[in-house]
Structure formats: C-alpha cells, structure tokens
Amino acid sequence: MSIKNVEIPYGAYWSTPFTKWQGSLQHLHSMKFAAHVAKAELAKRNIDPLVFDSGVLGMTINQYQSFNGAPWPLYEIGAVNTAGHAVNQVCATSARGLFAAASEIVCGMANVSFLMTADRCSNGPHIYYPNAKGPAGSSEDQVTYNMMNDCIGGHSMMQTGENVAKRFDITREELDTVTYRRYEQYQDALKDDQAFQKRYMTLPLSVPTANFKKEETVITGDEGVFPTTLEGLQKLKPIQEGGVITFGNQTHPADGNASAILCRSEEVTSLTSRPEIKIEVLGFGQARDDLAFMPAAPIEAAKRALAVAGIDIKQVKAIKTHNPFAVNDVAFAKAMGIDVMTMNNYGCSLIWGHPQGPTGMRAIIELIEELVINGGGYGLFTGCAAGDTGMAVVIKVSDR
C-alpha cells in the first residue's frame, strides 16, 4: 500500500552549493555547518525549530564528537528538546533518512520531522583501531580507502561500474554522450542568473570560518563542475585497461549539506510557502544486487518503490538519479525502457559532485522543483550505494 499522510511542505527544504575536494567548505565541521545553515534557513521561513518533534541526521563520514548524532545539530538550531537519531547508508543515505523521517510520521511517533543530511569528503578522518591483545593495531583513511577497497570483495567502486557496463553491453560512446547531455542539463539550472538553483539554494552563500564567528569567503554556486565538451570526453583514456569508465564520465567527491521538513498533512499550512502545492511521499524501495554490481541496484529498488506507490514507470513525469558513473543512467534506462536523455534535468551528482550523505537530498529537492515547474505529476529518485545496494523514492506533486 502507498504511504499515506506524509508530505514535504513546499519550500521547506534547501541545499548548499556542493564544493570540490579540498575546496571552499573543506574546513567546516559537517554537523556544525549543517546546523549553521539550517538555523538561517528556518529563520528566513519563519519556522520555529520547537515545532520539530523528531529529527534525523544522515551522515556517513565521522566528524569530531559526532558520537551523539542528531541531538547535537538539533540543539544547535534551537530544537533543544527534540529527540532524533542518525542514519548511514553511504550514497543512499538521503533516501534512507527520508524513509526514517516518513516512517516516524506514519507510525505516529512524530507530526513534524526534520531531516538533515551533511558530509565532508575533504579531510576525511584517519581512524586507528587498537589491538586488544597486543601493541599493534590497524587503521584506515575512512573515505579514500573504502572507495578503493570493498570490504567483501576487495574491489574498487569503479570496478562495479565496469562490471555493470559489461552486463548491459554499454559502450564508451554511450557513456560520453550521456555525460555531455548531463552537463547540458546542468547548464539549464544556471540560466537567468541561476534561477532554478535559487528556488532552493541561498546564493551567494557566506562561508563561515571554522569557529563560525566570521566570514571566510563567499561562494556563488557549485565549485568543481568541470567545463565539458563531447570532444574533450572522447579524448580521455579509460582508467582501467580495456574499460569504458574515464575520469570524465564519473563524479567527483564533494562537500555540502541539504535538509528538508516532513510532516503530517494537517501540519503543512504553517510550514509551507505555497499552500496550494501538495508534495506527497508515496513509496520507497530498496534492493541489493550481486557482489561488485553496485550501479545496477537502483533498477530493482525503483521497481519496488513504484510498486509501493501503485504506479508504473510510464506514469513518472520526472526522474532523478544518483549517478556516480554515467553507467548508472544507461543501465537504468535500458532496464526500464525509457529515454536516458530525459532523466536528470537541471543537474545530477555526475556533474555537481558527490558529498555522500546529502547527494540524494539535493536531487530529491531538484526533483520537486522540476515537477512544480511542469505543473505536477509523479517523480522518482533512485540511486546506488556501497554494498551493491540501492534505494528509491516516489513523490507526487499536485494541487491541493
């Protein structure tokens, strides 16, 4: 059955720009920065943080004193008596966090839930694990090591993309063509002085110092988007001998945060900036593919989410994906029988980067705005995550 009575109030969400590895946000504590941004965004919307009776933090990369999880940033924004918890499903963290927040509303544990997603790939922690029975221990660089060494199979994330490309007979030419199309779609979000992005993003953004007492710099948008031409993509060599993945047709690590409010329908009026717009959360799906076939997992996850929502892929008006590789989109389109060139309008993680936790949340926010611009309809978000898993979300935008 579809999820009932869970909505996202229009405009009650936001995202920072995403910045490149070691870029303008690399010095900021993820949780503190998410709270810093949320406090300002809530004030702009005249939303009292005391209205939140539940909070969810989606974060994947350890930060100093992140042990407590959600209660810390909730307190920082003024939700001093709001309980909450943290979730982590690596790249699918946003979808998992949305599911957690929606579930609490469905179960009657909350009327209004606040989802924060935040991560910083830059300056990822080096973690030491003591040996309880001797002087030596083991250690890892949490971000870079795990991207290159799967805990089960030992393979890199990139290898999963190559495996899926072979399964679906995807060519290098297909990947380069889709990558260039994604870059073109992102340019639409920059038109008219970034009009699309300014629907949900505060621009320019004042970036604070590490102690949040002064201004470090000002950024005017995403940082790390590489100017792309089809000819330039075609000149790049595959990273793996005989492979199809290059540095051009995959994403890049990034930093940033994104947040959204979920609530029961009865609570929307006091939280929305446009009460005539209804944004329903209708279904979720999760799946796991074979070992080392991560980019294929979103296919089954999407099918399951559509089934829960009670609709067919042909009824979906807009699709957003987390696409760390262009392989993801080509495989998904082939499996679902849709036009790969019509997915991911206005941008996607392949172009604006991948800070992990907030990646999907920004995509879902952009999905909502695309549907609003086009007069409503069903929207689908789906994306993969380490462990060969995937999650998907179905939403519907309509008139109230």
Short mmCIF file of C-alpha atoms in Angstrom, two decimals:
data_model
loop_
_atom_site.label_atom_id
_atom_site.label_comp_id
_atom_site.label_asym_id
_atom_site.label_seq_id
_atom_site.Cartn_x
_atom_site.Cartn_y
_atom_site.Cartn_z
CA MET A 1 0.00 0.00 0.00
CA SER A 2 1.09 3.56 -0.61
CA ILE A 3 2.31 5.68 2.26
CA LYS A 4 -0.47 7.97 3.43
CA ASN A 5 -0.50 11.43 5.01
CA VAL A 6 3.22 12.24 4.69
CA GLU A 7 4.07 15.49 2.95
CA ILE A 8 7.02 17.78 2.32
CA PRO A 9 5.83 21.39 2.64
CA TYR A 10 6.72 23.37 -0.45
CA GLY A 11 9.87 25.41 0.10
CA ALA A 12 10.64 23.78 3.46
CA TYR A 13 13.94 22.43 2.14
CA TRP A 14 17.29 23.71 0.97
CA SER A 15 20.79 22.75 -0.10
CA THR A 16 24.12 24.47 -0.03
CA PRO A 17 26.20 24.53 -3.18
CA PHE A 18 28.43 21.47 -3.41
CA THR A 19 32.14 22.21 -3.45
CA LYS A 20 35.06 20.19 -4.72
CA TRP A 21 37.51 18.07 -2.73
CA GLN A 22 39.61 20.39 -0.55
CA GLY A 23 37.56 23.35 -1.76
CA SER A 24 35.83 26.24 -0.01
CA LEU A 25 33.94 24.07 2.53
CA GLN A 26 36.78 21.72 3.44
CA HIS A 27 37.47 23.41 6.79
CA LEU A 28 33.94 23.16 8.20
CA HIS A 29 32.65 20.53 10.62
CA SER A 30 29.79 18.81 8.76
CA MET A 31 27.30 18.76 11.62
CA LYS A 32 28.06 22.29 12.80
CA PHE A 33 27.82 23.63 9.26
CA ALA A 34 24.51 21.86 8.62
CA ALA A 35 23.12 23.41 11.81
CA HIS A 36 24.54 26.82 10.89
CA VAL A 37 22.81 26.72 7.51
CA ALA A 38 19.56 25.27 8.90
CA LYS A 39 19.27 27.94 11.56
CA ALA A 40 19.47 30.68 8.93
CA GLU A 41 17.12 28.93 6.51
CA LEU A 42 14.49 28.29 9.18
CA ALA A 43 14.64 31.94 10.23
CA LYS A 44 14.10 33.03 6.60
CA ARG A 45 10.95 30.88 6.52
CA ASN A 46 9.75 31.96 9.98
CA ILE A 47 9.71 28.34 11.13
CA ASP A 48 10.17 27.79 14.86
CA PRO A 49 12.51 24.81 15.43
CA LEU A 50 10.47 23.91 18.51
CA VAL A 51 7.83 22.56 16.11
CA PHE A 52 10.02 19.53 15.35
CA ASP A 53 9.13 16.50 17.44
CA SER A 54 11.59 14.26 15.61
CA GLY A 55 14.94 14.71 13.89
CA VAL A 56 17.07 12.58 11.58
CA LEU A 57 20.71 13.16 10.69
CA GLY A 58 22.03 11.48 7.56
CA MET A 59 25.82 11.46 7.65
CA THR A 60 28.44 8.94 6.57
CA ILE A 61 31.86 10.38 7.41
CA ASN A 62 32.93 10.70 11.04
CA GLN A 63 33.49 14.18 12.43
CA TYR A 64 34.89 15.31 15.75
CA GLN A 65 32.44 14.36 18.53
CA SER A 66 29.83 13.04 16.11
CA PHE A 67 29.11 10.26 18.62
CA ASN A 68 25.75 11.75 19.70
CA GLY A 69 24.40 12.03 16.18
CA ALA A 70 21.26 14.11 15.56
CA PRO A 71 20.71 15.59 19.06
CA TRP A 72 23.76 17.85 18.69
CA PRO A 73 22.77 19.75 15.49
CA LEU A 74 19.12 19.73 16.61
CA TYR A 75 20.15 21.54 19.79
CA GLU A 76 22.27 23.97 17.78
CA ILE A 77 19.27 25.06 15.69
CA GLY A 78 17.11 25.56 18.77
CA ALA A 79 15.23 22.24 18.81
CA VAL A 80 16.53 21.70 22.33
CA ASN A 81 14.01 19.04 23.38
CA THR A 82 13.72 17.20 20.07
CA ALA A 83 14.79 13.57 20.01
CA GLY A 84 16.50 12.15 16.96
CA HIS A 85 18.88 9.63 15.52
CA ALA A 86 21.49 9.24 12.78
CA VAL A 87 21.37 7.01 9.69
CA ASN A 88 24.07 5.95 7.25
CA GLN A 89 23.64 4.06 4.01
CA VAL A 90 26.60 5.68 2.30
CA CYS A 91 25.42 7.11 -1.06
CA ALA A 92 21.77 6.20 -0.35
CA THR A 93 21.78 8.00 3.00
CA SER A 94 19.34 10.72 1.90
CA ALA A 95 16.75 8.22 0.73
CA ARG A 96 17.25 6.18 3.90
CA GLY A 97 16.93 9.33 6.02
CA LEU A 98 13.74 10.33 4.21
CA PHE A 99 12.37 6.85 4.87
CA ALA A 100 13.26 7.14 8.56
CA ALA A 101 11.57 10.52 8.92
CA ALA A 102 8.49 9.40 6.98
CA SER A 103 8.26 6.17 8.98
CA GLU A 104 8.12 8.03 12.28
CA ILE A 105 5.21 10.09 10.97
CA VAL A 106 3.39 7.02 9.65
CA CYS A 107 3.88 5.24 12.99
CA GLY A 108 2.53 8.20 14.94
CA MET A 109 5.86 8.96 16.61
CA ALA A 110 6.05 12.43 15.05
CA ASN A 111 3.88 15.08 13.44
CA VAL A 112 6.78 17.14 12.08
CA SER A 113 10.21 15.66 11.41
CA PHE A 114 13.37 17.46 10.36
CA LEU A 115 15.87 15.66 8.12
CA MET A 116 19.42 16.99 7.94
CA THR A 117 21.96 15.44 5.58
CA ALA A 118 25.58 16.51 5.77
CA ASP A 119 29.03 15.26 4.82
CA ARG A 120 32.54 16.41 4.04
CA CYS A 121 34.66 14.15 1.86
CA SER A 122 37.56 16.57 2.23
CA ASN A 123 39.96 15.87 5.09
CA GLY A 124 38.29 12.57 5.89
CA PRO A 125 39.40 11.06 9.20
CA HIS A 126 42.25 8.62 9.62
CA ILE A 127 40.92 6.04 12.08
CA TYR A 128 43.07 3.81 14.27
CA TYR A 129 41.67 0.57 15.68
CA PRO A 130 43.64 -0.75 18.70
CA ASN A 131 44.53 -4.42 19.02
CA ALA A 132 43.11 -5.59 22.34
CA LYS A 133 45.66 -8.41 22.61
CA GLY A 134 48.84 -6.67 21.57
CA PRO A 135 50.62 -3.38 20.91
CA ALA A 136 49.82 -3.18 17.19
CA GLY A 137 46.55 -2.17 15.59
CA SER A 138 45.07 -1.33 12.22
CA SER A 139 43.96 1.90 10.61
CA GLU A 140 42.18 3.31 7.60
CA ASP A 141 41.55 6.57 5.82
CA GLN A 142 37.78 6.35 6.08
CA VAL A 143 36.89 7.95 2.76
CA THR A 144 39.61 7.10 0.28
CA TYR A 145 40.44 3.58 1.46
CA ASN A 146 36.85 2.37 1.40
CA MET A 147 36.20 3.80 -2.05
CA MET A 148 39.11 1.75 -3.35
CA ASN A 149 38.71 -1.41 -1.27
CA ASP A 150 35.34 -3.12 -0.89
CA CYS A 151 35.17 -4.85 2.49
CA ILE A 152 33.80 -8.07 0.96
CA GLY A 153 35.35 -8.37 -2.48
CA GLY A 154 38.30 -6.02 -2.22
CA HIS A 155 37.40 -4.27 -5.48
CA SER A 156 37.10 -0.54 -6.11
CA MET A 157 33.83 1.34 -6.69
CA MET A 158 34.93 1.92 -10.28
CA GLN A 159 35.15 -1.82 -10.89
CA THR A 160 31.45 -2.14 -10.09
CA GLY A 161 30.76 0.34 -12.88
CA GLU A 162 32.84 -1.66 -15.34
CA ASN A 163 31.01 -4.85 -14.34
CA VAL A 164 27.60 -3.30 -14.94
CA ALA A 165 28.75 -1.85 -18.26
CA LYS A 166 29.59 -5.38 -19.42
CA ARG A 167 26.29 -6.78 -18.14
CA PHE A 168 24.29 -4.25 -20.17
CA ASP A 169 26.66 -4.05 -23.17
CA ILE A 170 27.27 -0.36 -22.57
CA THR A 171 29.80 1.30 -24.83
CA ARG A 172 32.23 4.09 -24.19
CA GLU A 173 30.40 6.19 -26.81
CA GLU A 174 27.12 5.84 -24.91
CA LEU A 175 28.74 6.99 -21.67
CA ASP A 176 30.40 10.03 -23.19
CA THR A 177 27.19 11.06 -24.95
CA VAL A 178 25.15 10.77 -21.75
CA THR A 179 27.79 12.61 -19.71
CA TYR A 180 27.75 15.53 -22.13
CA ARG A 181 23.94 15.56 -22.03
CA ARG A 182 24.06 15.73 -18.22
CA TYR A 183 26.41 18.72 -18.45
CA GLU A 184 23.98 20.44 -20.85
CA GLN A 185 21.09 19.79 -18.47
CA TYR A 186 23.05 21.34 -15.61
CA GLN A 187 23.50 24.49 -17.70
CA ASP A 188 19.72 24.93 -17.64
CA ALA A 189 19.92 25.34 -13.87
CA LEU A 190 22.36 28.23 -14.35
CA LYS A 191 20.21 30.21 -16.78
CA ASP A 192 18.71 33.56 -15.82
CA ASP A 193 21.22 34.13 -13.03
CA GLN A 194 20.83 30.61 -11.60
CA ALA A 195 17.06 30.99 -11.32
CA PHE A 196 16.41 27.26 -10.88
CA GLN A 197 19.02 26.77 -8.16
CA LYS A 198 17.85 29.88 -6.32
CA ARG A 199 14.46 28.21 -5.86
CA TYR A 200 16.05 26.14 -3.09
CA MET A 201 19.59 27.45 -2.59
CA THR A 202 20.74 30.66 -0.89
CA LEU A 203 23.12 32.36 -3.34
CA PRO A 204 25.61 33.84 -2.91
CA LEU A 205 26.47 31.86 0.22
CA SER A 206 28.54 33.32 3.02
CA VAL A 207 31.00 30.65 4.16
CA PRO A 208 31.98 31.00 7.82
CA THR A 209 35.34 30.42 9.42
CA ALA A 210 35.87 27.15 11.26
CA ASN A 211 34.72 28.73 14.55
CA PHE A 212 31.62 30.22 12.84
CA LYS A 213 32.41 33.70 14.13
CA LYS A 214 33.48 35.42 10.92
CA GLU A 215 33.14 35.13 7.18
CA GLU A 216 35.82 33.05 5.49
CA THR A 217 34.70 33.59 1.90
CA VAL A 218 31.65 33.86 -0.34
CA ILE A 219 30.72 31.30 -2.99
CA THR A 220 28.28 31.92 -5.80
CA GLY A 221 27.45 28.33 -6.70
CA ASP A 222 28.79 24.82 -7.07
CA GLU A 223 32.54 24.55 -7.03
CA GLY A 224 34.23 21.80 -9.00
CA VAL A 225 31.98 21.48 -12.05
CA PHE A 226 34.37 20.86 -14.92
CA PRO A 227 33.70 22.54 -18.30
CA THR A 228 32.75 19.67 -20.58
CA THR A 229 32.66 19.07 -24.31
CA LEU A 230 31.92 15.85 -26.14
CA GLU A 231 35.25 16.11 -27.92
CA GLY A 232 37.06 16.51 -24.61
CA LEU A 233 35.34 13.48 -23.14
CA GLN A 234 36.26 11.37 -26.15
CA LYS A 235 39.95 12.20 -25.74
CA LEU A 236 40.18 10.78 -22.22
CA LYS A 237 41.68 7.35 -21.72
CA PRO A 238 39.85 4.66 -19.75
CA ILE A 239 41.14 4.32 -16.19
CA GLN A 240 41.20 0.55 -16.48
CA GLU A 241 42.82 -1.17 -19.46
CA GLY A 242 40.08 -2.21 -21.84
CA GLY A 243 37.41 -0.44 -19.76
CA VAL A 244 34.86 2.26 -20.56
CA ILE A 245 34.99 4.46 -17.44
CA THR A 246 37.14 7.60 -17.53
CA PHE A 247 37.66 10.49 -15.14
CA GLY A 248 35.17 12.37 -17.32
CA ASN A 249 32.18 10.04 -17.09
CA GLN A 250 32.21 9.61 -13.32
CA THR A 251 31.53 12.02 -10.46
CA HIS A 252 33.91 13.69 -8.01
CA PRO A 253 33.99 13.79 -4.17
CA ALA A 254 32.47 16.93 -2.68
CA ASP A 255 31.33 18.72 0.48
CA GLY A 256 27.97 20.24 1.46
CA ASN A 257 24.62 19.72 3.19
CA ALA A 258 20.91 19.63 2.42
CA SER A 259 17.81 19.48 4.63
CA ALA A 260 14.04 19.02 4.41
CA ILE A 261 10.98 19.05 6.64
CA LEU A 262 8.43 16.22 6.54
CA CYS A 263 5.06 16.35 8.27
CA ARG A 264 1.51 15.10 8.53
CA SER A 265 -0.84 16.80 6.09
CA GLU A 266 -2.55 18.63 8.94
CA GLU A 267 0.70 20.47 9.75
CA VAL A 268 1.55 21.74 6.25
CA THR A 269 -0.15 25.13 6.39
CA SER A 270 2.21 26.65 8.95
CA LEU A 271 5.33 25.31 7.21
CA THR A 272 4.78 25.87 3.50
CA SER A 273 5.44 28.96 1.42
CA ARG A 274 2.84 27.89 -1.17
CA PRO A 275 -0.12 26.11 0.47
CA GLU A 276 -1.74 25.42 -2.90
CA ILE A 277 1.04 22.93 -3.76
CA LYS A 278 0.86 19.41 -2.33
CA ILE A 279 4.02 17.26 -2.20
CA GLU A 280 3.33 13.70 -1.10
CA VAL A 281 5.82 10.98 -0.24
CA LEU A 282 4.21 7.84 -1.68
CA GLY A 283 6.69 4.97 -1.65
CA PHE A 284 10.16 3.64 -1.01
CA GLY A 285 12.09 0.70 -2.37
CA GLN A 286 15.39 -0.96 -1.56
CA ALA A 287 17.41 -3.67 -3.28
CA ARG A 288 20.79 -5.36 -3.37
CA ASP A 289 22.46 -6.68 -6.49
CA ASP A 290 25.26 -9.20 -6.94
CA LEU A 291 28.67 -8.58 -5.40
CA ALA A 292 30.50 -5.83 -7.32
CA PHE A 293 27.47 -4.75 -9.38
CA MET A 294 26.55 -1.63 -7.38
CA PRO A 295 25.24 0.59 -10.26
CA ALA A 296 22.56 -1.99 -11.11
CA ALA A 297 20.92 -1.96 -7.66
CA PRO A 298 18.79 1.18 -8.30
CA ILE A 299 16.86 -0.67 -11.01
CA GLU A 300 15.17 -3.13 -8.67
CA ALA A 301 14.90 -0.50 -5.93
CA ALA A 302 12.96 1.73 -8.32
CA LYS A 303 10.65 -1.11 -9.37
CA ARG A 304 9.83 -1.81 -5.74
CA ALA A 305 9.21 1.87 -4.91
CA LEU A 306 6.89 2.20 -7.92
CA ALA A 307 5.01 -0.92 -6.79
CA VAL A 308 4.54 0.51 -3.29
CA ALA A 309 3.26 3.76 -4.79
CA GLY A 310 0.95 1.80 -7.07
CA ILE A 311 2.15 3.32 -10.34
CA ASP A 312 4.06 2.32 -13.48
CA ILE A 313 7.28 3.87 -14.79
CA LYS A 314 5.26 5.27 -17.72
CA GLN A 315 3.33 7.45 -15.28
CA VAL A 316 6.50 9.07 -13.95
CA LYS A 317 6.98 12.61 -15.19
CA ALA A 318 10.50 13.30 -13.89
CA ILE A 319 13.37 11.05 -12.84
CA LYS A 320 16.43 11.93 -10.81
CA THR A 321 19.28 9.56 -10.07
CA HIS A 322 22.42 9.48 -8.03
CA ASN A 323 24.81 8.61 -10.83
CA PRO A 324 28.40 8.27 -9.64
CA PHE A 325 29.02 6.79 -13.09
CA ALA A 326 27.23 7.52 -16.35
CA VAL A 327 26.91 3.72 -16.41
CA ASN A 328 24.16 4.04 -13.78
CA ASP A 329 21.87 6.02 -16.06
CA VAL A 330 22.46 3.99 -19.21
CA ALA A 331 21.84 0.70 -17.40
CA PHE A 332 18.73 2.07 -15.68
CA ALA A 333 17.26 3.40 -18.92
CA LYS A 334 17.88 0.13 -20.76
CA ALA A 335 16.34 -1.93 -17.98
CA MET A 336 13.29 0.30 -17.57
CA GLY A 337 12.71 1.02 -21.27
CA ILE A 338 12.95 4.80 -21.01
CA ASP A 339 14.87 7.58 -22.76
CA VAL A 340 18.15 8.15 -20.92
CA MET A 341 18.38 11.68 -22.30
CA THR A 342 15.24 12.89 -20.49
CA MET A 343 16.40 11.93 -16.99
CA ASN A 344 18.17 14.30 -14.58
CA ASN A 345 17.02 17.64 -15.91
CA TYR A 346 18.72 20.65 -14.27
CA GLY A 347 21.58 18.62 -12.79
CA CYS A 348 22.74 15.49 -11.03
CA SER A 349 25.60 14.17 -8.92
CA LEU A 350 27.55 13.11 -12.01
CA ILE A 351 28.06 16.84 -12.63
CA TRP A 352 27.77 18.70 -9.34
CA GLY A 353 29.62 16.15 -7.25
CA HIS A 354 29.05 13.63 -4.51
CA PRO A 355 29.34 14.57 -0.83
CA GLN A 356 27.65 11.23 0.03
CA GLY A 357 25.02 11.95 2.71
CA PRO A 358 23.36 15.00 1.10
CA THR A 359 23.74 13.90 -2.52
CA GLY A 360 20.32 12.30 -2.84
CA MET A 361 18.59 15.01 -0.80
CA ARG A 362 19.63 17.70 -3.24
CA ALA A 363 18.47 15.52 -6.13
CA ILE A 364 15.07 15.00 -4.47
CA ILE A 365 14.74 18.74 -3.87
CA GLU A 366 15.51 19.44 -7.52
CA LEU A 367 13.02 16.73 -8.50
CA ILE A 368 10.29 18.53 -6.54
CA GLU A 369 11.09 21.84 -8.19
CA GLU A 370 11.12 20.33 -11.68
CA LEU A 371 7.68 18.84 -11.07
CA VAL A 372 6.35 22.16 -9.75
CA ILE A 373 7.65 23.97 -12.84
CA ASN A 374 5.98 21.40 -15.09
CA GLY A 375 2.61 21.51 -13.36
CA GLY A 376 2.93 18.49 -11.08
CA GLY A 377 2.98 14.73 -11.50
CA TYR A 378 4.88 11.73 -10.20
CA GLY A 379 8.63 11.88 -9.58
CA LEU A 380 11.14 9.10 -9.00
CA PHE A 381 14.53 9.29 -7.32
CA THR A 382 16.81 6.28 -7.25
CA GLY A 383 20.46 5.75 -6.50
CA CYS A 384 23.09 3.17 -5.60
CA ALA A 385 25.24 2.79 -2.51
CA ALA A 386 28.29 0.85 -1.41
CA GLY A 387 27.50 -2.76 -0.63
CA ASP A 388 25.78 -3.13 -4.00
CA THR A 389 22.58 -1.67 -2.59
CA GLY A 390 20.12 0.90 -3.87
CA MET A 391 17.16 2.92 -2.63
CA ALA A 392 14.36 4.71 -4.41
CA VAL A 393 11.64 7.22 -3.51
CA VAL A 394 8.40 8.12 -5.28
CA ILE A 395 6.84 11.53 -4.72
CA LYS A 396 3.83 13.27 -6.20
CA VAL A 397 3.31 16.99 -6.73
CA SER A 398 -0.27 18.18 -7.25
CA ASP A 399 -2.69 20.99 -6.49
CA ARG A 400 -4.17 20.93 -3.04
#
